[in-house]
Amino acid sequence: MKDSANTPGADGGEAFVSAFTAVGADYLFCSSGSEWAPVWESLARRHRDGDPAPAYLDLTHETVAVGMATGYGLVTRRPQGVLLHAAPGLLQGSMAVHGALLAGVPMVVASSESSTYGDGPGQDPGGQWYRNLSVVGGPHGVARPFTKWSNEAASVHTLPTMITRSAELAWRAPAGPAYLNVPLEILLEDWDGREAKPVVAPGSTHSSPEEADQVAQLLREAENPVIVTETAGREAGGFEALVAFAEAWDIPVVEPDSAVCGNFPRTHPLHAGSDIGPWMDEADLILLVNCRVPFYPPSRRPAKATIVVIDEVPQRPHIVYQVLFADRYLEGGVANSLRQLAKRAKDLDPAAVARRRSAQEERYAAERNAIALAETGAEEAGSRTDRPEGAGGTDPVLVAATLRRLLDGTDALVVDETITHSRVVKRHLKTSRPDSYFYVQGGLGQGIAVALGAKLAAPDRPVVFTVGDGAFTYNPVIPSCDAARTYDLPVLIVVFNNRVYKSMNLNHRRFYPDGAAAGTGEWLGTDLRRLPRLAAFAEPFGMHTETVDTPDALAPALERALKAVADGTTAVVDVLVTR
């Protein structure tokens, strides 16, 4: 795509918008700062004149801006622009930027500084840059540890090319956020209107046929192979390629707790759950497919398995400590590698395949039975009439199972920010389609924004956000509700409310089982019973709210909430859970 609306004599704001237009960014996600007046002026001029420009979202919190870009990028896999304010705005949004890095989402994050502090020619940047906003080394130094690439645009004449370079770096493996510091004086400087260049999509890389042949031979010789994956579904076509590969060779697939997205249908007979433990002693071949941190503790090595790592960038440069125990690497595009291996599923030992197929059928049947028993138990517990007085709440298993039933056939997309309930959500929602489940990365408090960004990218799909009460309060709820209402992004927010920071409490009990707190009952840092019921926070925005304290009220409340979302209104359902 080329931008034909460059205007000789314009300033750096026009150069900035021109570059993002050429890059093909659909949106500029902006948490406002005073440096962006030149960009706003360029956008106003383009809107007046009917010239092309990315859509602009005016957001009231940095985490919302970055989180929405993350959610949008999870679905589209293309870089967008994020505008923050100076170093303080960058610091405020840094957790979400780091989350985008861990999730592998491309974006170009920009903020500003002053290079003259009012002592240079031209327009006065304002005294706030001298007094409050600048940091030693510039904001690009601040951003370096939590971005893929960080730099400064030092001239208006190089600014468009630097934006193009940032986008191309962000898009290439391992995808992630790139940061660009654009000083205010550069944005105000006259620009000669030279043409901005479009971003070229990343080319494909492949392992050689000989390398694929060697891995295929290991597969033929294996008696008890297993696939372990965390992010195969993040790559375009990766979900489908993994299904074809696993089916061709009849190999079970484990999605460990560290999985960050849906990679394989949880309803598929080859899905082997989330526990790699049973395979550590039994497997003779482990295929780590886009798997960053498969073993914990990292020194826990499989007893006898050969380990093949299938990954475009197996050693992630942004991971501080990473142990894979690889015996062989198959590098290059993961979807292509899996497709090449699927084609090589020939000359298999029928007896070996029959044995592992039978073993997986037993595991799958046992898991289905366990899920059914857990859901039956949750329903029976909810229907009991002899529960102690005050023992309200719903089993979280019933919440997830009810959601699954109501979402069946809707092509829903789930964004999950639960902690102690994350296994329950994944196990009982049983998502089965590509891009149907994403787990928020890098720190709590981004999830509502990520869900809104996913809704922006997939407006025709129901988007559901599952979250605990502690994580909900970490989110910038008011700016998130404002964004949902302002930009017509209806999502369903389901709060698993146990009125406690359960994860923190469990760690305290684990580290000090016989400590002072265990003896006195003084569990600090965990009690959330003082909070008001959480659905009320959405009421000033005219959203649909439900508070559910009993199991019999759950399904009707969720049905009403889903209808409200379908009618265009965000809904918050605060469910008191029993654990």
Coordinates of C-alpha atoms in Angstrom, one line a residue:
M1 CA 0.0 0.0 0.0
K2 CA 1.4 3.5 -0.9
D3 CA 0.5 6.8 0.7
S4 CA -0.2 9.4 -2.0
A5 CA -1.2 12.1 0.4
N6 CA 2.3 13.5 1.4
T7 CA 2.3 17.2 1.6
P8 CA 5.6 19.1 1.0
G9 CA 6.0 21.7 3.7
A10 CA 4.2 19.7 6.3
D11 CA 5.8 18.8 9.7
G12 CA 6.9 15.7 11.5
G13 CA 3.3 14.9 12.5
E14 CA 2.5 14.5 8.9
A15 CA 5.6 12.4 8.4
F16 CA 4.5 10.2 11.3
V17 CA 0.9 9.6 10.0
S18 CA 2.2 9.2 6.5
A19 CA 4.5 6.4 7.6
F20 CA 1.9 4.5 9.6
T21 CA -0.5 4.8 6.7
A22 CA 2.1 3.3 4.4
V23 CA 2.9 0.6 6.9
G24 CA -0.7 -0.5 6.7
A25 CA -1.6 0.1 10.3
D26 CA -5.4 -0.1 10.8
Y27 CA -5.2 1.8 14.1
L28 CA -3.3 4.2 16.2
F29 CA -4.0 3.3 19.9
C30 CA -3.3 6.5 21.8
S31 CA -3.1 7.3 25.5
S32 CA -2.9 11.1 25.0
G33 CA 0.2 13.2 25.7
S34 CA 1.0 16.8 24.8
E35 CA 3.7 15.7 22.2
W36 CA 1.0 14.3 19.9
A37 CA -0.5 17.6 18.8
P38 CA 1.4 17.4 15.4
V39 CA -0.1 14.0 14.9
W40 CA -3.6 15.1 15.8
E41 CA -3.3 18.0 13.4
S42 CA -2.2 15.7 10.6
L43 CA -5.1 13.4 11.3
A44 CA -7.6 16.3 11.4
R45 CA -6.2 17.6 8.1
R46 CA -6.5 14.1 6.5
H47 CA -10.1 13.7 7.8
R48 CA -11.0 17.1 6.4
D49 CA -9.5 16.4 3.0
G50 CA -10.6 12.8 2.8
D51 CA -7.0 11.5 2.7
P52 CA -6.2 8.0 4.0
A53 CA -5.0 7.5 7.6
P54 CA -5.2 4.8 10.3
A55 CA -8.2 5.0 12.5
Y56 CA -7.4 6.8 15.8
L57 CA -8.6 5.5 19.2
D58 CA -8.5 8.1 22.0
L59 CA -7.9 6.0 25.2
T60 CA -7.7 7.2 28.7
H61 CA -5.0 4.8 30.1
E62 CA -1.7 3.5 28.8
T63 CA -2.5 -0.1 29.7
V64 CA -5.8 0.1 27.8
A65 CA -3.9 1.4 24.7
V66 CA -1.2 -1.2 24.7
G67 CA -3.6 -4.0 25.8
M68 CA -6.1 -3.3 23.0
A69 CA -3.2 -3.3 20.5
T70 CA -2.2 -6.7 21.9
G71 CA -5.7 -8.1 21.6
Y72 CA -6.0 -6.8 18.1
G73 CA -2.6 -8.2 17.2
L74 CA -3.3 -11.6 18.7
V75 CA -6.1 -12.0 16.1
T76 CA -4.7 -10.2 13.1
R77 CA -0.9 -10.9 13.6
R78 CA -0.1 -7.5 12.0
P79 CA 1.7 -4.5 13.7
Q80 CA -0.3 -1.5 14.8
G81 CA 0.7 1.8 16.3
V82 CA 0.6 2.7 20.0
L83 CA 1.2 6.3 21.2
L84 CA 2.1 6.9 24.8
H85 CA 3.2 10.0 26.7
A86 CA 6.9 10.6 27.2
A87 CA 8.8 8.4 29.7
P88 CA 6.1 8.4 32.4
G89 CA 3.4 7.1 30.0
L90 CA 5.8 4.5 28.7
L91 CA 6.5 3.3 32.3
Q92 CA 2.8 3.2 33.0
G93 CA 2.2 1.0 29.9
S94 CA 5.4 -1.0 30.3
M95 CA 3.7 -4.1 31.9
A96 CA 1.4 -4.4 28.9
V97 CA 4.3 -3.8 26.5
H98 CA 6.2 -6.6 28.2
G99 CA 3.1 -8.8 28.0
A100 CA 3.0 -8.2 24.2
L101 CA 6.6 -9.3 24.1
L102 CA 5.9 -12.5 25.9
A103 CA 2.7 -13.1 23.7
G104 CA 4.7 -12.5 20.5
V105 CA 2.5 -9.6 19.3
P106 CA 3.9 -7.2 16.8
M107 CA 3.4 -3.4 17.4
V108 CA 5.2 -0.1 17.2
V109 CA 5.1 1.8 20.5
A110 CA 6.1 5.4 20.3
S111 CA 6.5 8.2 22.9
S112 CA 8.6 11.3 23.1
E113 CA 11.1 13.5 24.9
S114 CA 12.5 17.0 24.3
S115 CA 15.9 17.6 22.7
T116 CA 16.1 21.3 23.3
Y117 CA 14.3 22.0 26.6
G118 CA 13.3 25.4 25.3
D119 CA 16.8 26.6 24.5
G120 CA 16.6 25.9 20.8
P121 CA 15.1 27.7 17.8
G122 CA 11.5 27.0 16.8
Q123 CA 8.4 26.5 18.8
D124 CA 8.7 26.2 22.6
P125 CA 8.2 22.5 23.6
G126 CA 7.0 23.5 27.1
G127 CA 8.7 23.6 30.5
Q128 CA 7.2 20.3 31.6
W129 CA 9.9 18.5 29.6
Y130 CA 12.6 20.3 31.6
R131 CA 11.0 19.9 35.0
N132 CA 9.3 16.5 35.0
L133 CA 9.2 14.3 31.9
S134 CA 12.7 13.6 30.8
V135 CA 14.9 10.7 31.9
V136 CA 18.6 10.1 31.6
G137 CA 19.4 8.2 28.5
G138 CA 16.0 8.9 26.9
P139 CA 12.8 6.8 27.0
H140 CA 14.3 4.4 24.4
G141 CA 16.8 3.4 27.1
V142 CA 13.9 2.8 29.5
A143 CA 12.1 0.6 26.9
R144 CA 15.0 -1.5 25.9
P145 CA 14.6 -4.3 28.5
F146 CA 10.9 -5.0 27.8
T147 CA 10.8 -4.6 24.0
K148 CA 12.2 -6.5 21.1
W149 CA 14.0 -3.4 19.7
S150 CA 14.3 0.2 21.0
N151 CA 15.7 3.3 19.3
E152 CA 15.3 7.0 18.6
A153 CA 14.2 8.9 15.5
A154 CA 16.8 11.6 15.5
S155 CA 15.7 13.5 12.3
V156 CA 12.3 14.2 10.7
H157 CA 13.9 13.0 7.4
T158 CA 14.6 9.6 8.8
L159 CA 11.4 9.4 10.8
P160 CA 9.2 7.6 8.2
T161 CA 11.9 5.0 7.4
M162 CA 12.5 4.4 11.2
I163 CA 8.8 3.7 11.6
T164 CA 8.9 1.3 8.6
R165 CA 11.9 -0.4 10.1
S166 CA 10.3 -0.6 13.5
A167 CA 7.2 -2.3 12.0
E168 CA 9.2 -4.8 10.0
L169 CA 11.4 -5.7 13.0
A170 CA 8.3 -6.1 15.2
W171 CA 6.6 -8.4 12.6
R172 CA 9.5 -10.7 12.1
A173 CA 10.2 -13.7 14.3
P174 CA 10.2 -13.6 17.2
A175 CA 7.4 -11.1 16.8
G176 CA 7.0 -8.5 19.5
P177 CA 6.8 -4.8 20.3
A178 CA 9.4 -2.4 18.9
Y179 CA 9.8 1.1 20.5
L180 CA 10.6 4.4 18.8
N181 CA 11.4 7.6 20.7
V182 CA 10.2 10.5 18.6
P183 CA 11.3 13.9 20.2
L184 CA 8.7 16.6 20.1
E185 CA 11.0 18.9 18.2
I186 CA 11.2 16.3 15.4
L187 CA 7.4 16.2 15.2
L188 CA 7.3 20.0 14.9
E189 CA 10.1 20.2 12.3
D190 CA 9.4 20.9 8.7
W191 CA 9.2 17.8 6.5
D192 CA 9.9 17.6 2.8
G193 CA 7.1 15.2 2.0
R194 CA 9.2 12.4 0.6
E195 CA 7.2 9.2 0.0
A196 CA 6.8 6.8 2.9
K197 CA 7.4 3.2 2.1
P198 CA 5.1 0.3 2.9
V199 CA 6.0 -2.6 5.1
V200 CA 6.7 -5.9 3.4
A201 CA 5.3 -9.0 5.1
P202 CA 7.9 -11.4 6.5
G203 CA 9.2 -13.9 4.1
S204 CA 9.1 -17.6 4.9
T205 CA 11.9 -19.7 6.3
H206 CA 12.1 -23.5 6.1
S207 CA 14.1 -26.4 7.4
S208 CA 15.8 -28.4 4.7
P209 CA 14.2 -31.6 3.4
E210 CA 17.1 -33.5 4.8
E211 CA 16.5 -32.2 8.3
A212 CA 12.8 -33.0 8.1
D213 CA 13.7 -36.5 6.9
Q214 CA 15.9 -37.1 10.0
V215 CA 13.1 -36.1 12.3
A216 CA 10.7 -38.3 10.4
Q217 CA 13.0 -41.2 11.0
L218 CA 13.1 -40.5 14.7
L219 CA 9.2 -40.5 14.6
R220 CA 9.2 -43.9 12.8
E221 CA 11.5 -45.4 15.4
A222 CA 9.7 -44.0 18.4
E223 CA 7.4 -46.3 20.5
N224 CA 5.9 -43.6 22.8
P225 CA 6.3 -40.1 21.3
V226 CA 4.4 -37.0 22.6
I227 CA 4.0 -33.4 21.3
V228 CA 4.2 -30.6 23.8
T229 CA 3.2 -27.1 22.7
E230 CA 2.6 -23.7 24.1
T231 CA 2.1 -21.3 21.1
A232 CA 1.8 -23.4 17.9
G233 CA -1.6 -21.7 17.5
R234 CA 0.0 -18.2 17.4
E235 CA 1.4 -18.8 14.0
A236 CA -0.9 -18.4 11.0
G237 CA -2.0 -21.9 10.1
G238 CA -0.2 -23.4 13.1
F239 CA -3.3 -24.8 14.7
E240 CA -4.5 -26.6 11.6
A241 CA -1.0 -27.9 10.8
L242 CA -0.5 -29.3 14.3
V243 CA -3.8 -31.2 14.0
A244 CA -2.8 -32.7 10.7
F245 CA 0.7 -33.6 12.0
A246 CA -0.6 -35.3 15.1
E247 CA -3.3 -37.2 13.2
A248 CA -0.8 -38.4 10.5
W249 CA 1.5 -39.9 13.1
D250 CA -1.1 -40.7 15.8
I251 CA 0.8 -38.8 18.5
P252 CA -0.8 -37.3 21.6
V253 CA -0.6 -33.6 22.3
V254 CA 0.0 -32.0 25.7
E255 CA -0.8 -28.3 26.2
P256 CA 1.0 -27.5 29.5
D257 CA -0.2 -24.8 32.0
S258 CA 2.3 -22.5 30.3
A259 CA 0.3 -22.6 27.0
V260 CA -0.6 -19.0 26.0
C261 CA -3.3 -19.8 23.4
G262 CA -5.4 -22.5 22.0
N263 CA -3.1 -24.8 20.0
F264 CA -5.1 -28.0 19.5
P265 CA -8.8 -28.9 19.9
R266 CA -9.5 -29.9 23.5
T267 CA -12.3 -32.1 22.2
H268 CA -9.9 -34.1 20.0
P269 CA -9.1 -37.7 21.0
L270 CA -5.4 -37.0 20.7
H271 CA -5.5 -34.1 23.3
A272 CA -3.6 -35.4 26.3
G273 CA -4.4 -32.7 28.8
S274 CA -2.0 -30.3 30.5
D275 CA 0.3 -32.4 32.6
I276 CA 3.7 -33.3 31.1
G277 CA 4.6 -35.2 34.2
P278 CA 3.5 -38.7 33.2
W279 CA 5.6 -38.4 30.0
M280 CA 8.8 -37.5 31.7
D281 CA 9.7 -41.1 32.5
E282 CA 7.7 -42.9 29.8
A283 CA 8.2 -40.9 26.5
D284 CA 11.1 -41.9 24.2
L285 CA 10.6 -38.9 21.9
I286 CA 9.3 -35.5 23.0
L287 CA 8.6 -32.9 20.2
L288 CA 8.6 -29.4 21.6
V289 CA 6.5 -27.4 19.1
N290 CA 6.8 -23.6 19.8
C291 CA 7.4 -24.5 23.5
R292 CA 9.4 -21.9 25.4
V293 CA 9.6 -23.3 28.9
P294 CA 8.5 -27.0 28.8
F295 CA 10.1 -28.3 32.0
Y296 CA 9.8 -27.1 35.6
P297 CA 12.0 -26.9 37.4
P298 CA 14.1 -26.3 34.3
S299 CA 16.7 -28.9 35.4
R300 CA 14.0 -31.6 35.4
R301 CA 15.2 -33.6 32.4
P302 CA 13.1 -36.4 30.8
A303 CA 14.5 -39.8 31.8
K304 CA 15.0 -41.4 28.3
A305 CA 13.4 -39.2 25.6
T306 CA 15.2 -37.7 22.6
I307 CA 14.0 -34.1 22.4
V308 CA 13.3 -32.4 19.1
V309 CA 12.6 -28.7 19.1
I310 CA 10.4 -27.4 16.3
D311 CA 10.4 -23.6 16.4
E312 CA 11.3 -20.7 14.2
V313 CA 13.3 -19.1 17.0
P314 CA 13.9 -21.8 19.6
Q315 CA 16.1 -19.7 21.9
R316 CA 14.0 -16.7 22.8
P317 CA 16.4 -13.7 23.3
H318 CA 14.0 -12.0 25.7
I319 CA 13.8 -15.0 28.1
V320 CA 16.3 -14.7 30.9
Y321 CA 16.8 -18.4 31.6
Q322 CA 15.6 -21.1 29.1
V323 CA 16.4 -24.8 29.2
L324 CA 15.2 -27.1 26.3
F325 CA 17.5 -30.1 26.5
A326 CA 17.3 -30.2 22.7
D327 CA 18.9 -33.1 20.8
R328 CA 17.8 -31.8 17.5
Y329 CA 16.4 -28.5 16.1
L330 CA 13.9 -28.2 13.2
E331 CA 14.0 -24.4 12.6
G332 CA 12.0 -22.3 10.3
G333 CA 8.2 -21.6 10.0
V334 CA 6.5 -24.0 12.4
A335 CA 3.4 -24.6 10.3
N336 CA 5.5 -25.5 7.3
S337 CA 7.7 -27.8 9.3
L338 CA 4.6 -29.6 10.7
R339 CA 3.1 -29.9 7.2
Q340 CA 6.4 -31.4 5.9
L341 CA 6.5 -33.9 8.7
A342 CA 2.8 -34.9 8.1
K343 CA 3.6 -35.7 4.5
R344 CA 6.4 -38.0 5.7
A345 CA 4.1 -40.2 7.8
K346 CA 4.8 -43.3 5.9
D347 CA 6.2 -46.8 6.6
L348 CA 4.9 -46.6 10.2
D349 CA 5.1 -49.7 12.4
P350 CA 1.4 -50.7 12.7
A351 CA 1.9 -52.5 16.0
A352 CA 3.6 -49.5 17.6
V353 CA 0.9 -47.1 16.3
A354 CA -1.8 -49.4 17.6
R355 CA -0.2 -49.6 21.1
R356 CA 0.0 -45.8 21.5
R357 CA -3.4 -45.3 20.0
S358 CA -4.9 -47.7 22.5
A359 CA -3.0 -46.0 25.4
Q360 CA -4.2 -42.5 24.3
E361 CA -7.8 -43.8 24.0
E362 CA -7.6 -44.9 27.6
R363 CA -6.2 -41.5 28.7
Y364 CA -8.7 -39.6 26.7
A365 CA -11.6 -41.6 28.1
A366 CA -10.3 -41.2 31.6
E367 CA -10.1 -37.4 31.1
R368 CA -13.6 -37.2 29.7
N369 CA -14.9 -39.2 32.6
A370 CA -13.0 -37.0 35.1
I371 CA -14.4 -33.9 33.5
A372 CA -18.0 -35.3 33.6
L373 CA -17.6 -36.4 37.2
A374 CA -16.3 -33.0 38.2
E375 CA -19.2 -31.2 36.5
T376 CA -21.8 -33.6 37.9
G377 CA -20.3 -33.1 41.4
A378 CA -20.4 -29.3 40.9
E379 CA -24.1 -29.4 39.8
E380 CA -25.0 -31.7 42.7
A381 CA -23.2 -29.4 45.2
G382 CA -25.1 -26.5 43.8
S383 CA -28.5 -28.1 44.2
R384 CA -28.0 -29.3 47.8
T385 CA -30.5 -27.9 50.2
D386 CA -28.6 -28.8 53.3
R387 CA -25.7 -26.4 52.8
P388 CA -24.7 -24.4 56.0
E389 CA -26.2 -21.0 56.3
G390 CA -24.1 -18.4 54.6
A391 CA -22.3 -20.9 52.5
G392 CA -23.2 -19.3 49.2
G393 CA -21.4 -19.4 45.9
T394 CA -21.0 -21.6 42.9
D395 CA -18.4 -24.1 42.2
P396 CA -16.0 -22.6 39.5
V397 CA -16.3 -25.9 37.5
L398 CA -20.0 -25.2 37.1
V399 CA -19.3 -21.6 36.0
A400 CA -16.9 -22.8 33.2
A401 CA -19.2 -25.7 32.2
T402 CA -22.2 -23.4 32.0
L403 CA -20.2 -20.9 29.8
R404 CA -19.2 -23.8 27.5
R405 CA -22.8 -24.9 27.1
L406 CA -24.0 -21.3 26.4
L407 CA -21.2 -20.6 24.0
D408 CA -21.5 -23.8 22.0
G409 CA -21.8 -23.1 18.3
T410 CA -21.2 -19.3 18.6
D411 CA -17.5 -19.2 17.5
A412 CA -16.7 -17.4 20.7
L413 CA -13.3 -16.0 21.5
V414 CA -12.1 -16.3 25.1
V415 CA -9.5 -14.1 26.8
D416 CA -8.5 -15.5 30.2
E417 CA -6.8 -13.7 33.1
T418 CA -7.7 -16.1 35.9
I419 CA -4.9 -17.5 38.1
T420 CA -6.1 -20.2 40.5
H421 CA -9.1 -20.9 38.2
S422 CA -7.1 -21.0 34.9
R423 CA -6.9 -24.8 34.8
V424 CA -10.6 -25.0 35.4
V425 CA -11.4 -22.5 32.6
K426 CA -9.2 -24.3 30.0
R427 CA -10.3 -27.8 31.0
H428 CA -14.1 -27.2 31.1
L429 CA -14.5 -24.6 28.4
K430 CA -12.8 -27.1 26.0
T431 CA -12.2 -24.6 23.1
S432 CA -11.7 -26.4 19.8
R433 CA -11.1 -23.8 17.1
P434 CA -8.1 -21.6 16.0
D435 CA -7.9 -18.2 17.8
S436 CA -10.6 -19.2 20.3
Y437 CA -8.5 -18.9 23.5
F438 CA -5.8 -16.6 24.7
Y439 CA -4.2 -16.3 28.1
V440 CA -3.0 -12.8 29.1
Q441 CA 0.8 -12.6 29.5
G442 CA 3.3 -10.6 31.5
G443 CA 1.3 -9.5 34.6
L444 CA -2.3 -9.0 35.8
G445 CA -4.4 -6.0 34.9
Q446 CA -4.4 -6.0 31.1
G447 CA -7.1 -8.5 30.3
I448 CA -10.1 -6.2 29.8
A449 CA -8.1 -4.2 27.2
V450 CA -6.8 -7.3 25.5
A451 CA -10.4 -8.6 25.2
L452 CA -11.5 -5.2 23.8
G453 CA -8.7 -5.4 21.2
A454 CA -9.8 -8.9 20.2
K455 CA -13.3 -7.7 19.8
L456 CA -12.1 -4.8 17.6
A457 CA -10.3 -7.4 15.4
A458 CA -13.3 -9.8 15.4
P459 CA -16.4 -7.7 15.7
D460 CA -18.8 -10.5 14.6
R461 CA -17.6 -13.0 17.2
P462 CA -18.7 -13.1 20.8
V463 CA -15.8 -12.2 23.1
V464 CA -15.7 -13.4 26.6
F465 CA -13.2 -12.3 29.3
T466 CA -12.8 -14.6 32.3
V467 CA -11.0 -13.1 35.3
G468 CA -10.6 -13.4 39.1
D469 CA -11.7 -10.7 41.5
G470 CA -8.1 -9.8 42.4
A471 CA -7.0 -9.5 38.7
F472 CA -10.2 -7.5 37.9
T473 CA -9.2 -4.9 40.5
Y474 CA -5.7 -4.7 38.9
N475 CA -7.3 -3.7 35.6
P476 CA -7.9 0.0 34.8
V477 CA -11.6 -0.7 35.0
I478 CA -12.9 2.8 34.4
P479 CA -10.8 3.6 31.3
S480 CA -11.6 0.1 30.0
C481 CA -15.3 0.6 30.4
D482 CA -15.0 4.0 28.7
A483 CA -13.2 2.4 25.7
A484 CA -15.8 -0.4 25.5
R485 CA -18.7 2.1 25.4
T486 CA -17.0 4.8 23.2
Y487 CA -15.9 2.4 20.5
D488 CA -18.9 0.0 20.6
L489 CA -17.0 -3.0 21.7
P490 CA -19.4 -5.2 23.7
V491 CA -17.7 -8.1 25.6
L492 CA -18.9 -10.4 28.3
I493 CA -16.8 -10.1 31.5
V494 CA -17.2 -13.0 33.9
V495 CA -15.6 -12.6 37.3
F496 CA -14.7 -15.7 39.4
N497 CA -15.0 -14.0 42.7
N498 CA -13.7 -15.9 45.7
R499 CA -13.0 -12.7 47.7
V500 CA -9.4 -13.5 48.2
Y501 CA -6.0 -13.3 46.5
K502 CA -6.0 -17.1 46.5
S503 CA -2.7 -17.6 44.8
M504 CA -0.9 -15.4 47.3
N505 CA -2.6 -17.1 50.2
L506 CA -1.7 -20.6 48.8
N507 CA 2.0 -19.5 48.6
H508 CA 2.0 -18.2 52.2
R509 CA 0.5 -21.5 53.4
R510 CA 3.0 -23.5 51.3
F511 CA 6.1 -21.7 52.5
Y512 CA 5.0 -21.5 56.1
P513 CA 2.6 -24.4 56.8
D514 CA 3.2 -24.2 60.6
G515 CA 4.0 -20.5 60.8
A516 CA 2.5 -17.7 62.9
A517 CA -0.2 -17.0 60.3
A518 CA -1.4 -20.6 60.3
G519 CA -1.6 -20.5 64.1
T520 CA -3.4 -17.1 64.4
G521 CA -5.4 -17.0 61.2
E522 CA -3.8 -13.6 60.3
W523 CA -3.4 -14.0 56.5
L524 CA -2.1 -10.6 55.3
G525 CA -2.1 -9.4 51.7
T526 CA -4.9 -11.7 50.6
D527 CA -8.3 -10.5 51.9
L528 CA -10.7 -9.0 49.3
R529 CA -13.9 -9.2 51.2
R530 CA -13.7 -5.4 51.8
L531 CA -14.3 -4.7 48.2
P532 CA -17.8 -3.8 46.9
R533 CA -19.4 -6.3 44.5
L534 CA -17.6 -5.8 41.3
A535 CA -20.4 -5.5 38.7
A536 CA -21.3 -2.1 40.2
F537 CA -18.2 -0.6 38.6
A538 CA -19.8 -0.9 35.2
E539 CA -23.1 0.6 36.1
P540 CA -22.2 4.3 35.5
F541 CA -21.4 3.4 31.9
G542 CA -24.8 2.0 31.2
M543 CA -23.6 -1.6 31.0
H544 CA -25.5 -4.7 31.8
T545 CA -24.6 -6.0 35.3
E546 CA -25.4 -9.2 37.1
T547 CA -24.4 -10.3 40.6
V548 CA -24.7 -14.1 41.1
D549 CA -24.4 -15.6 44.6
T550 CA -26.3 -18.9 44.1
P551 CA -25.9 -21.7 41.5
D552 CA -29.5 -21.6 40.4
A553 CA -29.1 -18.0 39.4
L554 CA -26.0 -18.6 37.3
A555 CA -27.3 -19.8 33.9
P556 CA -30.2 -17.3 33.7
A557 CA -27.7 -14.5 34.5
L558 CA -25.2 -15.6 31.9
E559 CA -28.0 -16.0 29.3
R560 CA -29.2 -12.4 30.0
A561 CA -25.7 -11.1 29.8
L562 CA -24.9 -12.8 26.5
K563 CA -28.1 -11.4 25.0
A564 CA -27.1 -7.9 26.2
V565 CA -23.7 -8.4 24.5
A566 CA -25.4 -9.6 21.3
D567 CA -27.5 -6.4 21.4
G568 CA -24.4 -4.3 21.7
T569 CA -23.8 -3.7 25.4
T570 CA -20.9 -4.9 27.5
A571 CA -22.0 -7.1 30.4
V572 CA -20.2 -7.8 33.7
V573 CA -21.3 -10.9 35.7
D574 CA -19.8 -11.1 39.1
V575 CA -20.1 -14.7 40.3
L576 CA -19.4 -15.6 43.9
V577 CA -17.4 -18.9 43.7
T578 CA -16.8 -21.4 46.5
R579 CA -13.1 -21.7 46.1

